[in-house]
Structure formats: structure tokens, C-alpha cells
Coordinates of C-alpha atoms in Angstrom, one line a residue:
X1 CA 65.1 20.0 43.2
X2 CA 66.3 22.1 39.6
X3 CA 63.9 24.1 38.4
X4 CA 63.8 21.8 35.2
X5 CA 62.1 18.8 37.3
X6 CA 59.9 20.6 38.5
X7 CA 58.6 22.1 35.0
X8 CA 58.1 18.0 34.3
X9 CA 56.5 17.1 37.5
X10 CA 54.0 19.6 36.6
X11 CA 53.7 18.8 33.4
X12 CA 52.9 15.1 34.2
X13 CA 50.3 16.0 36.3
X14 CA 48.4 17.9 33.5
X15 CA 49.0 14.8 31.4
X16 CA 47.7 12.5 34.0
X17 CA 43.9 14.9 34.5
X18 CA 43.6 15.1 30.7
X19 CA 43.0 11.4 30.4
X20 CA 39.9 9.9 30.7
X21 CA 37.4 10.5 32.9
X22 CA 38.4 8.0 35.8
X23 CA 35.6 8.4 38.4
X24 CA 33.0 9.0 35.4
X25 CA 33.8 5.6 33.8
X26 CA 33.8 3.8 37.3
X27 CA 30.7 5.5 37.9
X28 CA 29.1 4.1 34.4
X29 CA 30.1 0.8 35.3
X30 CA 28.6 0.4 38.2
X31 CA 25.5 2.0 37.0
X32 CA 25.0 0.1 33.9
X33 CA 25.5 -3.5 36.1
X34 CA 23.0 -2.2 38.9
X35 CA 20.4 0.1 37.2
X36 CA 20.8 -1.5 33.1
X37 CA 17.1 -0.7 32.5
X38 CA 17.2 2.8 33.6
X39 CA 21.0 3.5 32.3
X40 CA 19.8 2.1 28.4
X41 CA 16.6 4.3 29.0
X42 CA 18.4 7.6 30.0
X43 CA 20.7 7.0 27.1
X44 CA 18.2 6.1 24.6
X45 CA 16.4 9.9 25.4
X46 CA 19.5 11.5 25.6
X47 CA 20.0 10.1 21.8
X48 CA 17.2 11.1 21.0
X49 CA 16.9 14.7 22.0
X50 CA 20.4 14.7 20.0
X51 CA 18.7 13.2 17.2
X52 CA 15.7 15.6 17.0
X53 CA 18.2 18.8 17.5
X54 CA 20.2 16.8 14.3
X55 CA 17.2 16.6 12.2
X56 CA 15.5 20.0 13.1
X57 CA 18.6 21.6 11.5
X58 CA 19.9 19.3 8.8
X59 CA 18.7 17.5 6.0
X60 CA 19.7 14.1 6.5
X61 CA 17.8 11.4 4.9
X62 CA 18.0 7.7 5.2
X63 CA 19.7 5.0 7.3
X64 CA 22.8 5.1 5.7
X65 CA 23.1 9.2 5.5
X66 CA 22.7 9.3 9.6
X67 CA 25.4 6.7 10.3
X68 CA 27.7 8.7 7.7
X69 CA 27.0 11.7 10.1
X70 CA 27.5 10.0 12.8
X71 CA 30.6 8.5 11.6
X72 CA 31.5 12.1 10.2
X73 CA 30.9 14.1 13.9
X74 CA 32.4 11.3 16.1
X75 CA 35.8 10.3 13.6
X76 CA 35.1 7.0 13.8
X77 CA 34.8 4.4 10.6
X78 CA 31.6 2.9 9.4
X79 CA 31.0 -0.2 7.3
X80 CA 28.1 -0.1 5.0
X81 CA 26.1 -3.2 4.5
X82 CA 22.5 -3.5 2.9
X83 CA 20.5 -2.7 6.0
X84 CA 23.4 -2.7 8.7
X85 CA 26.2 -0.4 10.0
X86 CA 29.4 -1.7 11.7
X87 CA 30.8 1.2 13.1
X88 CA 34.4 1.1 15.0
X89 CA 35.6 2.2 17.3
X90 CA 31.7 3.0 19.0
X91 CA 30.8 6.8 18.2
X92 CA 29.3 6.7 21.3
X93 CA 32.3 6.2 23.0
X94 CA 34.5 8.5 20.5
X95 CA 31.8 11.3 21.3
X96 CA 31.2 11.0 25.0
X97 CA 34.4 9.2 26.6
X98 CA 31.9 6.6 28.1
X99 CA 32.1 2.6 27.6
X100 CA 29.3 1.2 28.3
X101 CA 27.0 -1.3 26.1
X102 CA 23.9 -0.1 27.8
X103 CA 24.2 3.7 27.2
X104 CA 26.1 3.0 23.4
X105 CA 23.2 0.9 22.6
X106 CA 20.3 3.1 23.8
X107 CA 21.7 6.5 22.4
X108 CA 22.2 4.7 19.1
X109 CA 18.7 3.0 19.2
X110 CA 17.2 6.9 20.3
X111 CA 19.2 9.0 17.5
X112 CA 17.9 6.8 14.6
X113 CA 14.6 6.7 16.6
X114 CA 14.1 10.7 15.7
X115 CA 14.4 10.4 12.2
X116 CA 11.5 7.7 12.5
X117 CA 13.6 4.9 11.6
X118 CA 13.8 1.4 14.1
X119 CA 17.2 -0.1 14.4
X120 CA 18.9 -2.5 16.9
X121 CA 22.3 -1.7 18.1
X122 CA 24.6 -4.5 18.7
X123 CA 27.3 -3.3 20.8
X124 CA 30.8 -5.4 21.4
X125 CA 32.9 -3.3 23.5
X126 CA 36.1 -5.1 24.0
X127 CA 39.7 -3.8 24.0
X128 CA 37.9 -1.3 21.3
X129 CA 34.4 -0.8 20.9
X130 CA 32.5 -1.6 17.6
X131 CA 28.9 -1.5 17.5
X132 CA 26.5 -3.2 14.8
X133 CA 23.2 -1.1 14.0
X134 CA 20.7 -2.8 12.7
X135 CA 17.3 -1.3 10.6
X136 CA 14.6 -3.4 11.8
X137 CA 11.0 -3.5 10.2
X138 CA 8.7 -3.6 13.5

């Protein structure tokens, strides 16, 4: 084999372990269908321990403020309605490299949780994840 084939077989093999997480996204899988309760409630702390370190050093105020930072640190787009958020692709998902609607929809629901505001997040994650977040009044 030419020295030059083997620079490429190398280099395919770097591209093929910089692509997602395999086992990790298995793993979440299988998790979130067995243990859903206890994935959305891991993920919903883990949100909002991320929210809390957010708001200790940052002055964000205000549903719409968050998702624009959230939108802003993840890359993804965000659709501004009157008391809803479409973001897409999920900034879960952009952040973390995870796919799952539990663990999208209980950081989401834990991050706005530290800034004291209630929301519902309405994840769809198809061929690309978008997620709908919701202010409730409860």
C-alpha cells in the first residue's frame, strides 16, 4: 500500500470518531423509552443548575431575552410569538449532541424554571428537531 492511502485511511478514521456520539445516542434512547420519568427529571435539574449559573452571572430578563440566549449560545434560530418560542433545530440538541424529547423538554422546562418563569416545552424531534416553549400561568 503507497504511502498516500494510507494518509487517507487514517484520515477517514478521524472523520468517522468525530461524528456523533454513537454509543451515547443509543444509550439515550434506550433510556428515555425505559426510565422517561427519571431521564426528563435528570434533564430538567441539569437545566436548571445551567440556568441558575446563567442568571447568577448575567442580566437576562424576560421570556423572550432567555430564548434569544439560548438561541445566541446554541446557533440555532428562534421564532418569536406573543408568549411562545419555536426554536429549530432544538438548542438542546445543537448544545449537547443528544436527541431525545425527554431530556430537550426537561432541560428547557428547568433553565426557564431558574429565572422563575413556568413554561411547557413541546418538543418534535423528527429528521430535525424543533421545539415549541410555551410561558404558562400556573
Amino acid at each position: 500500500m503507497m504511502k498516500e492511502e494510507k494518509i487517507v485511511q487514517k484520515w477517514r478514521l478521524i472523520k468517522l470518531s468525530k461524528t456523533r456520539p454513537l454509543l451515547a445516542s443509543r444509550l439515550v434512547a434506550v433510556l428515555s423509552e425505559k426510565f422517561g420519568d427519571e431521564v426528563y427529571k435528570v434533564a430538567y435539574d441539569y437545566g436548571f443548575e445551567k440556568g441558575e449559573e446563567v442568571a447568577r452571572n448575567l442580566r437576562i430578563d424576560g421570556f423572550g431575552e432567555i430564548a434569544r440566549f439560548l438561541s445566541m449560545i446554541s446557533g440555532v434560530k428562534v421564532e418569536e410569538r406573543e408568549e411562545e418560542v419555536l426554536f429549530f433545530p432544538c438548542p438542546v440538541n445543537a448544545l449537547e449532541q443528544i436527541k431525545s424529547e425527554k431530556i430537550c423538554k426537561g432541560f428547557l422546562e428547568g433553565f426557564f424554571r431558574a429565572f422563575g418563569i413556568l413554561v411547557e416545552a413541546l418538543p418534535d424531534c423528527k429528521e430535525q428537531c424543533k421545539i415549541s416553549v410555551r410561558k404558562t400561568h400556573s
